[in-house]
Coordinates of C-alpha atoms and ligand atoms in Angstrom, one line a residue:
Chain A
X1 CA 13.9 -12.2 -18.6
X2 CA 14.3 -12.8 -15.0
X3 CA 13.6 -9.3 -13.8
X4 CA 9.9 -9.7 -15.1
X5 CA 9.1 -11.7 -12.0
X6 CA 7.0 -9.7 -9.5
X7 CA 6.1 -11.0 -5.9
X8 CA 2.8 -12.1 -5.2
X9 CA 0.2 -10.9 -7.7
X10 CA -1.3 -7.5 -5.9
X11 CA -3.5 -5.4 -8.1
X12 CA -3.3 -2.0 -6.6
X13 CA -6.4 -0.2 -6.2
X14 CA -8.8 1.5 -3.8
X15 CA -11.9 -0.8 -4.0
X16 CA -14.0 -1.8 -0.9
X17 CA -12.1 -5.2 -1.1
X18 CA -8.7 -3.2 -1.0
X19 CA -9.9 -1.1 2.0
X20 CA -10.8 -4.1 4.2
X21 CA -8.6 -4.9 7.1
X22 CA -6.2 -7.7 5.7
X23 CA -6.9 -9.6 9.1
X24 CA -10.5 -9.5 8.5
X25 CA -10.1 -10.6 4.8
X26 CA -8.0 -13.5 6.0
X27 CA -10.6 -14.7 8.6
X28 CA -13.7 -14.2 6.2
X29 CA -11.8 -15.9 3.7
X30 CA -11.4 -19.0 6.0
X31 CA -15.0 -18.8 7.0
X32 CA -16.1 -18.7 3.2
X33 CA -13.8 -21.8 2.6
X34 CA -15.4 -23.6 5.6
X35 CA -18.7 -22.9 4.3
X36 CA -17.8 -24.2 0.6
X37 CA -16.8 -27.5 2.4
X38 CA -19.6 -27.8 4.9
X39 CA -22.5 -26.7 2.7
X40 CA -22.3 -28.7 -0.1
X41 CA -25.8 -28.3 -1.7
X42 CA -26.9 -26.7 -5.0
X43 CA -28.7 -23.7 -3.4
X44 CA -25.8 -23.1 -0.9
X45 CA -23.6 -23.0 -3.6
X46 CA -25.8 -20.7 -5.6
X47 CA -25.5 -18.2 -2.9
X48 CA -21.7 -18.6 -2.6
X49 CA -21.1 -18.3 -6.3
X50 CA -23.5 -15.2 -6.3
X51 CA -21.2 -13.6 -3.5
X52 CA -18.1 -14.5 -5.3
X53 CA -19.2 -12.8 -8.6
X54 CA -20.4 -9.5 -6.6
X55 CA -16.7 -9.9 -4.9
X56 CA -15.2 -10.1 -8.1
X57 CA -17.2 -7.1 -9.5
X58 CA -16.3 -4.8 -6.7
X59 CA -12.8 -6.0 -6.3
X60 CA -11.8 -3.5 -9.1
X61 CA -9.5 -6.2 -10.6
X62 CA -10.3 -7.0 -14.3
X63 CA -11.9 -10.1 -14.9
X64 CA -9.3 -11.4 -17.4
X65 CA -7.0 -11.0 -14.6
X66 CA -9.0 -12.8 -12.0
X67 CA -9.6 -15.7 -14.2
X68 CA -5.9 -16.1 -15.4
X69 CA -5.4 -17.1 -11.5
X70 CA -7.2 -20.5 -12.6
X71 CA -4.8 -21.2 -15.2
X72 CA -2.0 -22.7 -13.3
X73 CA -4.4 -25.3 -11.9
X74 CA -6.6 -25.8 -14.9
X75 CA -5.2 -29.2 -15.7
X76 CA -6.1 -30.3 -12.1
X77 CA -9.4 -28.9 -12.5
X78 CA -10.1 -30.9 -15.7
X79 CA -8.5 -34.0 -14.3
X80 CA -11.0 -34.1 -11.4
X81 CA -13.9 -33.6 -13.5
X82 CA -13.0 -36.3 -15.8
X83 CA -12.1 -38.6 -12.7
X84 CA -15.7 -38.0 -11.2
X85 CA -17.5 -37.9 -14.5
X86 CA -16.1 -41.6 -15.3
X87 CA -15.7 -42.9 -11.8
X88 CA -19.4 -42.3 -10.3
X89 CA -21.7 -45.1 -10.5
X90 CA -25.4 -44.5 -11.6
X91 CA -27.8 -44.0 -14.4
X92 CA -26.0 -43.9 -17.7
X93 CA -26.2 -40.7 -19.8
X94 CA -23.8 -41.5 -22.6
X95 CA -21.9 -44.7 -23.2
X96 CA -19.0 -45.2 -25.8
X97 CA -17.4 -48.6 -25.4
X98 CA -16.0 -49.1 -21.9
X99 CA -16.7 -45.5 -21.3
X100 CA -19.7 -45.1 -19.3
X101 CA -20.9 -41.5 -18.4
X102 CA -23.5 -41.2 -15.7
X103 CA -25.8 -38.2 -14.6
X104 CA -24.5 -38.5 -11.2
X105 CA -20.8 -38.2 -12.4
X106 CA -21.9 -35.0 -14.5
X107 CA -23.3 -33.5 -11.6
X108 CA -20.5 -34.6 -9.1
X109 CA -17.9 -33.5 -11.3
X110 CA -19.4 -30.2 -12.1
X111 CA -19.7 -29.6 -8.2
X112 CA -16.2 -30.6 -7.5
X113 CA -15.1 -28.7 -10.1
X114 CA -17.1 -25.3 -9.0
X115 CA -15.8 -26.1 -5.5
X116 CA -12.2 -25.9 -6.6
X117 CA -12.8 -22.9 -8.8
X118 CA -14.4 -21.0 -5.9
X119 CA -11.6 -21.7 -3.8
X120 CA -9.1 -20.6 -6.0
X121 CA -10.8 -17.5 -7.2
X122 CA -11.9 -16.3 -3.5
X123 CA -8.0 -16.8 -2.3
X124 CA -6.9 -15.0 -5.6
X125 CA -9.2 -12.1 -4.5
X126 CA -7.4 -11.9 -1.2
X127 CA -3.9 -11.7 -2.6
X128 CA -5.0 -9.4 -5.6
X129 CA -6.6 -6.9 -3.3
X130 CA -4.0 -7.1 -0.7
X131 CA -0.2 -6.1 -0.8
X132 CA 2.2 -8.8 0.5
X133 CA 3.3 -6.2 3.1
X134 CA -0.1 -6.0 4.5
X135 CA -0.4 -9.8 4.3
X136 CA 2.6 -10.1 6.4
X137 CA 1.3 -7.7 8.8
X138 CA -1.8 -9.6 9.1
X139 CA -0.1 -12.9 9.4
X140 CA 1.8 -11.6 12.2
X141 CA -1.0 -10.3 13.9
X142 CA -3.3 -13.5 13.4
X143 CA -0.5 -15.7 14.8
X144 CA 0.5 -13.6 17.5
X145 CA -1.7 -15.3 20.0
X146 CA 0.1 -18.7 19.4
X147 CA 3.4 -16.9 20.5
X148 CA 2.9 -18.4 23.8
X149 CA 3.2 -21.9 22.4
X150 CA 6.5 -20.9 21.1
X151 CA 5.3 -19.9 17.6
X152 CA 7.9 -17.0 16.5
X153 CA 5.2 -14.9 14.6
X154 CA 7.3 -11.7 14.7
X155 CA 10.4 -13.5 13.4
X156 CA 8.5 -15.0 10.7
X157 CA 6.9 -11.9 9.5
X158 CA 10.1 -10.1 9.8
X159 CA 11.7 -13.0 7.3
X160 CA 8.7 -12.3 5.0
X161 CA 9.4 -8.7 5.1
X162 CA 13.2 -9.3 4.3
X163 CA 12.3 -11.4 1.5
X164 CA 10.0 -9.4 -0.1
X165 CA 12.6 -6.6 0.0
X166 CA 15.5 -8.7 -1.3
X167 CA 14.0 -11.4 -3.7
X168 CA 14.0 -8.7 -6.4
X169 CA 17.5 -7.5 -5.8
X170 CA 18.6 -11.4 -5.9
X171 CA 16.9 -12.0 -9.1
X172 CA 18.8 -8.9 -10.6
X173 CA 21.9 -10.3 -9.1
X174 CA 21.3 -13.7 -10.6
X175 CA 20.6 -12.1 -14.1
X176 CA 23.9 -10.1 -13.8
X177 CA 25.7 -13.4 -13.0
X178 CA 24.2 -15.3 -15.7
X179 CA 24.8 -12.5 -18.1
X180 CA 28.5 -12.4 -17.0
X181 CA 28.9 -16.3 -17.2
X182 CA 27.3 -16.2 -20.8
X183 CA 29.7 -13.6 -22.0
X184 CA 32.3 -16.0 -21.1
X185 CA 30.7 -18.7 -23.1
X186 CA 28.6 -20.6 -20.6
X187 CA 25.7 -22.2 -22.4
X188 CA 22.5 -22.5 -20.1
X189 CA 20.2 -23.4 -22.7
X190 CA 21.2 -26.2 -24.6
X191 CA 22.3 -30.0 -23.6
X192 CA 20.9 -32.5 -21.4
X193 CA 19.4 -31.6 -18.0
X194 CA 22.4 -32.7 -16.6
X195 CA 24.9 -30.5 -18.4
X196 CA 22.4 -27.7 -17.7
X197 CA 22.3 -28.3 -14.0
X198 CA 26.2 -28.2 -14.2
X199 CA 26.0 -24.9 -15.9
X200 CA 24.0 -23.4 -13.1
X201 CA 26.8 -24.2 -10.4
X202 CA 29.0 -20.9 -11.4
X203 CA 25.7 -19.1 -10.8
X204 CA 24.6 -20.5 -7.7
X205 CA 28.2 -20.2 -5.9
X206 CA 28.7 -16.7 -6.3
X207 CA 25.0 -15.9 -5.7
X208 CA 25.1 -18.0 -2.4
X209 CA 28.1 -16.2 -1.3
X210 CA 27.0 -12.7 -2.0
X211 CA 23.7 -13.7 -0.1
X212 CA 25.3 -14.7 3.1
X213 CA 27.5 -11.5 2.9
X214 CA 24.1 -9.4 2.4
X215 CA 22.6 -11.2 5.4
X216 CA 25.8 -10.2 7.6
X217 CA 25.7 -6.4 6.7
X218 CA 21.9 -6.2 6.9
X219 CA 22.1 -7.9 10.5
X220 CA 24.5 -5.1 11.3
X221 CA 22.3 -2.4 9.6
X222 CA 19.3 -3.5 11.5
X223 CA 21.1 -3.6 14.7
X224 CA 22.5 0.0 14.1
X225 CA 18.7 0.8 13.9
X226 CA 17.9 -0.3 17.2
X227 CA 16.2 -3.6 16.0
X228 CA 15.6 -5.7 19.1
X229 CA 13.1 -8.2 18.0
X230 CA 9.5 -7.7 18.4
X231 CA 9.0 -6.6 21.9
X232 CA 8.2 -3.0 22.4
X233 CA 7.9 -2.4 18.8
X234 CA 5.2 -0.2 17.1
X235 CA 4.2 -0.1 13.5
X236 CA 3.8 3.1 11.5
X237 CA 1.2 1.7 9.5
X238 CA -0.6 -0.2 12.5
X239 CA -3.8 -2.1 11.2
X240 CA -6.8 -0.7 12.1
X241 CA -10.6 -2.2 11.8
X242 CA -12.9 0.5 10.5
X243 CA -16.8 0.4 10.2
X244 CA -16.4 -1.2 6.7
X245 CA -14.9 -4.0 8.2
X246 CA -17.7 -4.6 11.0
X247 CA -20.2 -4.4 8.1
X248 CA -18.4 -6.9 6.2
X249 CA -18.1 -9.2 9.0
X250 CA -21.6 -8.8 10.0
X251 CA -23.0 -9.8 6.6
X252 CA -20.9 -12.9 6.3
X253 CA -22.3 -14.1 9.7
X254 CA -25.5 -13.5 8.5
X255 CA -24.9 -15.4 5.3
X256 CA -23.3 -18.3 7.2
X257 CA -26.5 -18.2 9.6
X258 CA -28.7 -18.2 6.4
X259 CA -26.9 -21.3 4.9
X260 CA -26.9 -23.0 8.2
X261 CA -30.7 -22.4 8.3
X262 CA -31.2 -23.7 4.7
X263 CA -29.2 -26.7 5.4
X264 CA -31.2 -27.8 8.7
X265 CA -34.6 -27.2 6.6
X266 CA -33.3 -29.5 4.0
Chain B
X1 CA 31.5 23.0 21.9
X2 CA 31.0 20.3 24.5
X3 CA 32.7 16.8 23.7
X4 CA 29.9 14.8 22.0
X5 CA 31.8 11.5 21.4
X6 CA 34.8 10.7 23.7
X7 CA 37.2 8.0 22.8
X8 CA 39.9 7.3 25.1
X9 CA 42.6 4.6 24.5
X10 CA 40.5 2.4 22.4
X11 CA 41.7 -1.0 21.6
X12 CA 40.0 -3.9 19.4
X13 CA 40.8 -7.3 18.7
X14 CA 38.9 -9.6 16.3
X15 CA 38.6 -13.1 17.7
X16 CA 40.0 -15.2 15.0
X17 CA 38.8 -18.8 14.4
X18 CA 41.7 -20.3 16.2
X19 CA 41.0 -18.3 19.2
X20 CA 44.0 -15.8 18.8
X21 CA 43.3 -12.2 18.9
X22 CA 43.8 -9.9 15.9
X23 CA 44.3 -6.4 16.9
X24 CA 42.6 -3.8 14.4
X25 CA 42.7 -0.7 16.9
X26 CA 45.7 -0.1 19.0
X27 CA 45.1 2.7 21.2
X28 CA 43.1 5.5 19.4
X29 CA 42.0 8.4 21.5
X30 CA 39.8 11.3 19.9
X31 CA 37.4 13.9 21.1
X32 CA 34.4 14.7 18.7
X33 CA 32.4 17.9 19.6
X34 CA 28.9 18.4 19.3
X35 CA 28.2 19.8 15.9
X36 CA 31.4 19.1 14.4
X37 CA 32.3 17.6 10.9
X38 CA 35.2 15.2 10.9
X39 CA 36.5 13.2 8.1
X40 CA 38.4 10.0 8.6
X41 CA 41.1 8.9 6.2
X42 CA 43.2 5.9 6.1
X43 CA 44.4 3.1 3.6
X44 CA 42.3 -0.3 3.6
X45 CA 42.6 -2.2 6.6
X46 CA 43.6 0.8 8.7
X47 CA 40.7 0.1 11.0
X48 CA 38.2 2.9 10.0
X49 CA 35.2 0.5 10.0
X50 CA 36.2 -0.8 13.2
X51 CA 36.5 2.6 14.8
X52 CA 32.9 3.7 13.3
X53 CA 31.3 0.5 14.8
X54 CA 32.6 1.5 18.1
X55 CA 30.7 4.8 18.3
X56 CA 27.1 3.1 18.3
X57 CA 28.1 0.1 20.2
X58 CA 28.1 -2.4 17.1
X59 CA 31.5 -3.3 18.6
X60 CA 32.8 -2.9 22.1
X61 CA 36.1 -1.9 23.2
X62 CA 38.6 -4.6 24.0
X63 CA 40.2 -2.1 26.3
X64 CA 39.5 1.6 26.5
X65 CA 36.3 3.6 26.8
X66 CA 33.9 5.1 24.1
X67 CA 31.7 7.6 25.7
X68 CA 28.7 9.1 23.7
X69 CA 27.2 12.2 25.7
X70 CA 28.9 10.6 28.8
X71 CA 27.5 7.3 28.3
X72 CA 30.0 4.5 28.4
X73 CA 29.1 1.8 25.6
X74 CA 30.5 -1.0 27.7
X75 CA 28.2 -0.1 30.7
X76 CA 25.3 0.2 28.2
X77 CA 25.9 -3.3 27.0
X78 CA 25.9 -4.8 30.3
X79 CA 22.6 -3.1 30.9
X80 CA 21.1 -4.0 27.7
X81 CA 20.6 -0.4 26.9
X82 CA 22.7 0.0 23.8
X83 CA 19.7 1.5 22.0
X84 CA 20.3 4.6 23.7
X85 CA 23.4 5.3 22.1
X86 CA 22.4 3.8 18.6
X87 CA 19.3 6.3 18.4
X88 CA 21.7 9.1 18.9
X89 CA 24.5 8.1 16.6
X90 CA 23.1 6.9 13.3
X91 CA 25.2 4.7 10.8
X92 CA 25.2 4.7 7.1
X93 CA 27.3 1.8 5.5
X94 CA 29.1 1.5 2.3
X95 CA 26.7 -0.9 0.3
X96 CA 23.5 0.8 -0.6
X97 CA 21.8 -2.6 -1.4
X98 CA 22.4 -4.1 2.2
X99 CA 21.0 -1.6 4.6
X100 CA 17.6 -0.9 3.3
X101 CA 14.9 -3.5 5.0
X102 CA 11.6 -2.9 3.8
X103 CA 10.3 -3.1 0.2
X104 CA 8.9 0.6 -0.1
X105 CA 11.1 3.6 0.9
X106 CA 8.7 5.1 3.7
X107 CA 8.6 1.7 5.4
X108 CA 12.2 1.5 5.7
X109 CA 12.5 5.0 7.0
X110 CA 9.9 4.1 9.7
X111 CA 12.1 1.0 10.7
X112 CA 14.0 2.9 13.2
X113 CA 11.4 4.6 15.1
X114 CA 9.3 1.5 15.2
X115 CA 12.0 -0.4 16.9
X116 CA 12.2 2.5 19.5
X117 CA 8.4 2.2 20.1
X118 CA 7.5 5.7 19.1
X119 CA 3.8 6.5 18.3
X120 CA 2.5 5.9 14.9
X121 CA 1.3 9.3 14.3
X122 CA 4.9 10.8 15.4
X123 CA 6.4 8.1 13.0
X124 CA 4.5 9.4 10.2
X125 CA 5.8 13.1 11.0
X126 CA 9.3 11.9 11.4
X127 CA 9.3 9.8 8.2
X128 CA 7.9 12.8 6.4
X129 CA 10.1 15.4 7.5
X130 CA 13.2 13.0 7.3
X131 CA 12.5 12.3 3.5
X132 CA 12.1 16.0 3.0
X133 CA 15.5 16.7 4.6
X134 CA 17.3 14.3 2.1
X135 CA 14.9 15.3 -0.7
X136 CA 13.3 11.8 -1.2
X137 CA 9.7 12.6 -0.7
X138 CA 8.9 12.0 -4.4
X139 CA 9.9 8.3 -4.1
X140 CA 8.2 7.6 -0.8
X141 CA 6.3 4.8 -2.2
X142 CA 9.2 3.2 -4.3
X143 CA 10.7 0.1 -3.9
X144 CA 14.3 0.3 -2.9
X145 CA 15.6 -1.9 -5.9
X146 CA 14.2 0.8 -8.3
X147 CA 16.4 3.5 -6.8
X148 CA 19.8 4.6 -8.0
X149 CA 22.7 3.9 -5.4
X150 CA 22.7 7.9 -4.3
X151 CA 19.0 7.8 -3.7
X152 CA 19.3 4.5 -1.7
X153 CA 22.1 6.3 0.6
X154 CA 19.8 9.1 1.1
X155 CA 16.9 6.8 2.2
X156 CA 19.6 5.2 4.6
X157 CA 20.5 8.8 5.8
X158 CA 16.6 9.3 6.3
X159 CA 16.3 6.2 8.2
X160 CA 18.9 7.6 10.6
X161 CA 17.3 11.0 10.9
X162 CA 13.8 9.3 11.5
X163 CA 15.5 8.1 14.9
X164 CA 16.0 11.8 15.9
X165 CA 19.8 11.0 15.8
X166 CA 22.1 13.9 16.6
X167 CA 25.3 12.5 14.9
X168 CA 25.8 10.6 11.6
X169 CA 28.5 8.2 11.0
X170 CA 29.0 7.4 7.4
X171 CA 31.1 4.5 6.6
X172 CA 32.5 5.3 3.0
X173 CA 29.0 5.9 1.9
X174 CA 30.0 7.1 -1.6
X175 CA 32.6 4.4 -2.5
X176 CA 30.1 2.0 -4.4
X177 CA 28.3 5.1 -6.1
X178 CA 28.9 6.8 -9.7
X179 CA 30.1 10.5 -9.4
X180 CA 26.6 12.0 -9.8
X181 CA 25.3 9.9 -6.7
X182 CA 28.5 10.9 -5.0
X183 CA 27.6 14.5 -5.2
X184 CA 24.0 13.8 -4.3
X185 CA 25.1 12.2 -0.9
X186 CA 27.6 14.6 0.0
X187 CA 25.4 17.5 -0.6
X188 CA 23.0 16.1 1.7
X189 CA 25.5 15.4 4.4
X190 CA 27.0 18.9 4.1
X191 CA 23.3 20.6 4.3
X192 CA 22.4 18.4 7.2
X193 CA 25.6 19.4 9.0
X194 CA 25.2 23.1 8.2
X195 CA 21.4 23.6 8.7
X196 CA 20.8 21.1 11.6
X197 CA 24.0 21.1 13.1
X198 CA 24.2 17.5 12.9
X199 CA 27.6 16.2 14.2
X200 CA 29.1 14.1 11.0
X201 CA 31.9 11.4 11.0
X202 CA 32.5 10.8 7.6
X203 CA 34.9 7.9 6.7
X204 CA 35.9 8.3 3.0
X205 CA 38.5 7.5 0.4
X206 CA 37.8 10.7 -1.6
X207 CA 39.9 13.7 -0.5
X208 CA 37.6 16.2 -2.3
X209 CA 34.9 15.0 0.3
X210 CA 37.4 15.2 3.4
X211 CA 38.4 18.8 2.0
X212 CA 34.5 19.7 3.3
X213 CA 35.3 18.6 6.9
X214 CA 36.3 21.0 9.7
X215 CA 38.7 18.2 10.9
X216 CA 40.7 15.4 9.2
X217 CA 41.7 12.5 11.1
X218 CA 44.3 10.0 9.4
X219 CA 44.5 6.3 10.4
X220 CA 47.2 4.0 9.7
X221 CA 47.4 0.3 11.2
X222 CA 44.8 0.8 13.9
X223 CA 46.1 4.0 15.0
X224 CA 45.4 7.8 14.3
X225 CA 48.6 9.4 13.1
X226 CA 47.6 12.6 11.9
X227 CA 45.1 15.1 13.0
X228 CA 44.2 18.6 11.8
X229 CA 42.3 20.9 9.6
X230 CA 42.2 19.8 5.9
X231 CA 44.7 22.2 4.9
X232 CA 47.2 21.4 7.5
X233 CA 46.5 17.6 6.7
X234 CA 46.8 17.9 3.2
X235 CA 49.7 20.2 3.3
X236 CA 51.7 17.0 4.4
X237 CA 51.3 15.3 0.9
X238 CA 54.5 13.4 1.0
X239 CA 53.4 11.6 4.4
X240 CA 50.1 10.9 3.1
X241 CA 51.3 9.3 0.1
X242 CA 53.7 7.1 2.4
X243 CA 50.4 6.1 4.1
X244 CA 49.1 4.8 0.7
X245 CA 46.6 7.8 0.4
X246 CA 46.0 9.9 -2.5
X247 CA 46.8 13.4 -2.2
X248 CA 44.1 15.9 -3.7
X249 CA 44.5 16.2 -7.5
X250 CA 45.3 19.9 -7.6
X251 CA 47.6 19.7 -4.6
X252 CA 49.5 16.9 -6.6
X253 CA 49.7 19.1 -9.5
X254 CA 50.9 22.0 -7.6
X255 CA 53.6 20.0 -6.2
X256 CA 55.0 18.6 -9.7
X257 CA 54.8 22.1 -10.9
X258 CA 57.0 23.5 -8.1
X259 CA 59.2 20.5 -8.6
X260 CA 59.4 21.5 -12.4
X261 CA 60.6 25.1 -11.5
X262 CA 57.4 26.9 -12.0
X263 CA 57.4 29.6 -9.3
X264 CA 53.9 29.1 -7.7
X265 CA 53.3 31.1 -4.7
X266 CA 54.2 29.7 -1.5
X267 CA 50.7 29.1 0.2
X268 CA 49.4 25.5 0.2
X269 CA 47.4 24.6 -2.9
X270 CA 44.9 22.1 -2.5
X271 CA 41.8 23.0 -4.5
X272 CA 41.6 23.7 -8.2
X273 CA 40.4 27.2 -7.5
X274 CA 43.4 27.8 -5.4
X275 CA 45.5 26.2 -8.4
X276 CA 43.8 28.4 -10.8
X277 CA 44.7 31.5 -8.6
X278 CA 48.2 30.7 -8.4
X279 CA 48.6 30.2 -12.0
X280 CA 46.6 33.3 -12.9
X281 CA 48.9 35.3 -10.6
X282 CA 51.9 33.8 -12.4
X283 CA 50.4 35.2 -15.6
X284 CA 50.0 38.5 -14.1
X285 CA 53.6 38.7 -13.3
X286 CA 54.8 37.7 -16.8
X287 CA 52.9 40.2 -18.2
X288 CA 54.7 42.7 -16.0
X289 CA 58.3 41.7 -17.1
Ligands
ADP1 N1 35.0 -9.3 11.4 C1 36.4 -9.2 11.3 N2 37.1 -10.3 12.0 C2 38.4 -10.2 12.0 N3 39.0 -9.4 11.6 C3 38.4 -8.3 10.9 C4 37.2 -8.3 10.7 N4 36.6 -7.0 10.1 C5 38.0 -6.2 10.1 N5 39.1 -7.2 10.3 C6 40.2 -6.8 10.2 O1 40.7 -5.7 11.2 C7 41.5 -4.6 10.2 C8 40.8 -3.5 10.2 O2 39.5 -3.7 9.4 P1 38.7 -2.4 9.0 O3 38.3 -1.7 10.4 O4 37.6 -2.9 8.2 O5 39.5 -1.4 8.1 P2 39.0 -0.1 6.9 O6 37.8 -0.1 7.2 O7 39.9 1.0 7.5 O8 39.5 -0.8 5.7 C9 41.9 -5.4 9.1 O9 43.1 -5.9 9.1 C10 40.7 -6.4 8.9 O10 41.4 -7.5 8.2
MG2 MG1 36.0 -0.3 6.0

């Protein structure tokens, strides 16, 4: 049950998107998101949707899996659509009692929903094609310029690394403790929320105690392996930009320029 | 065989919450040669882990000295250069779950050399070689939580090897493993000692493991109380039992047989093979009569 949980949604593969440098991917994603907000015209969206479809095709991730990422936010998308549909004044398209649907509402609702879906799909493409470890490395690299303002970039990345390593272990342990408590007759599944929460206490207490012990021992093991923080540290899998990254950056900047010209002509 | 680790009148007190010191080591002197295989035995709380943690500067002496290749750990600490001894003396801890840092085996093995600022290509070479040395190459892409206990401990050993360590200190590395995992780990340790001349300090509860060492040190209440070859130490079965330690099963059985009047040969019997030989010799005699 609990052991089914995986962290992140990485879909292993070797597609063009998988091979892009994670830092480049993050920056290009930010650029695309900015474009989605800045160029709010149907023509611009045509281009962006075409690009998104192309990226989805060459990501090597099955369409079904990709679309599944929309599911958690489906209700928000639907709700947003309805609010815009009903709340936008304009020429009536359909009327039923007090409900007044306008053409403007229809267009605006569709537009906003498209925007939401594009944002979700594009960020999912990043997480589907980039392993959590690489995301962590990229985060450290991109945040490191802010170190001079006191941002602990390396420490944050190290925390992520340790979390990625220990979340499965802690989940296994939770599972084990729950089974141990259940075999002593503790019931987690029935009763009011309050009784169920109370039943969680005998799980959380041993879990926390063991987590603290683990942290203690891990710190010692890290020290024993010469860990001295981020200064002077190298990385075996150092991130490296390749020609592919330059091409991707060039194409994306060209597209941004094209969209700007389009917007200016309008 | 020059002395690699030199421990001199080592005392250590833990600071309790109320500020009072609690003595865990009371004057241990020990010299460990390069390439030696030493087993440390002792009841729970006898100070074995405390001693182990002095060997790579995780703990510093309250008084006395620990020198690794002539470098005094307290002096290194003052200069902030403890990494020098930590890269020479690798350490493997008891709990296989709490000493692997990365979410993939090869990344974890790379952790030590990364901290030492080694070049990426050289790290790759070391990781490959270390994983081969412990027979874990096949699992290099695996997540640690999917490995068995014995495999995790072997990865931990590879992590130390990747720092090009000269010495391995193992603090009850097999205490939480099943018999299979115990065998795997001990095999790897023995092979590394034999083939690479690695200095090994093995803290253990298992007498069969201590039998593999060249020298056994027995600790009690923070002091080293017995020292010698495994044969010399295990021949003192009664004393060991008085210290709360078990005696190898074959030795115990031989002692009881002798007590019961079975005329086993006089030589010390410590292993199953020796016991078998002794018993067969008896049968031979019986046939003659
Ligand atoms: N962090 C600590 N703080 C206080 N006392 C400790 C600490 N660690 C160990 N001790 C005490 O030091 C003594 C020796 O412990 P240890 O070296 O862990 O023994 P062993 O490994 O042989 O079981 C024990 O009495 C133990 O209670
Ligand atoms: Mg101990």
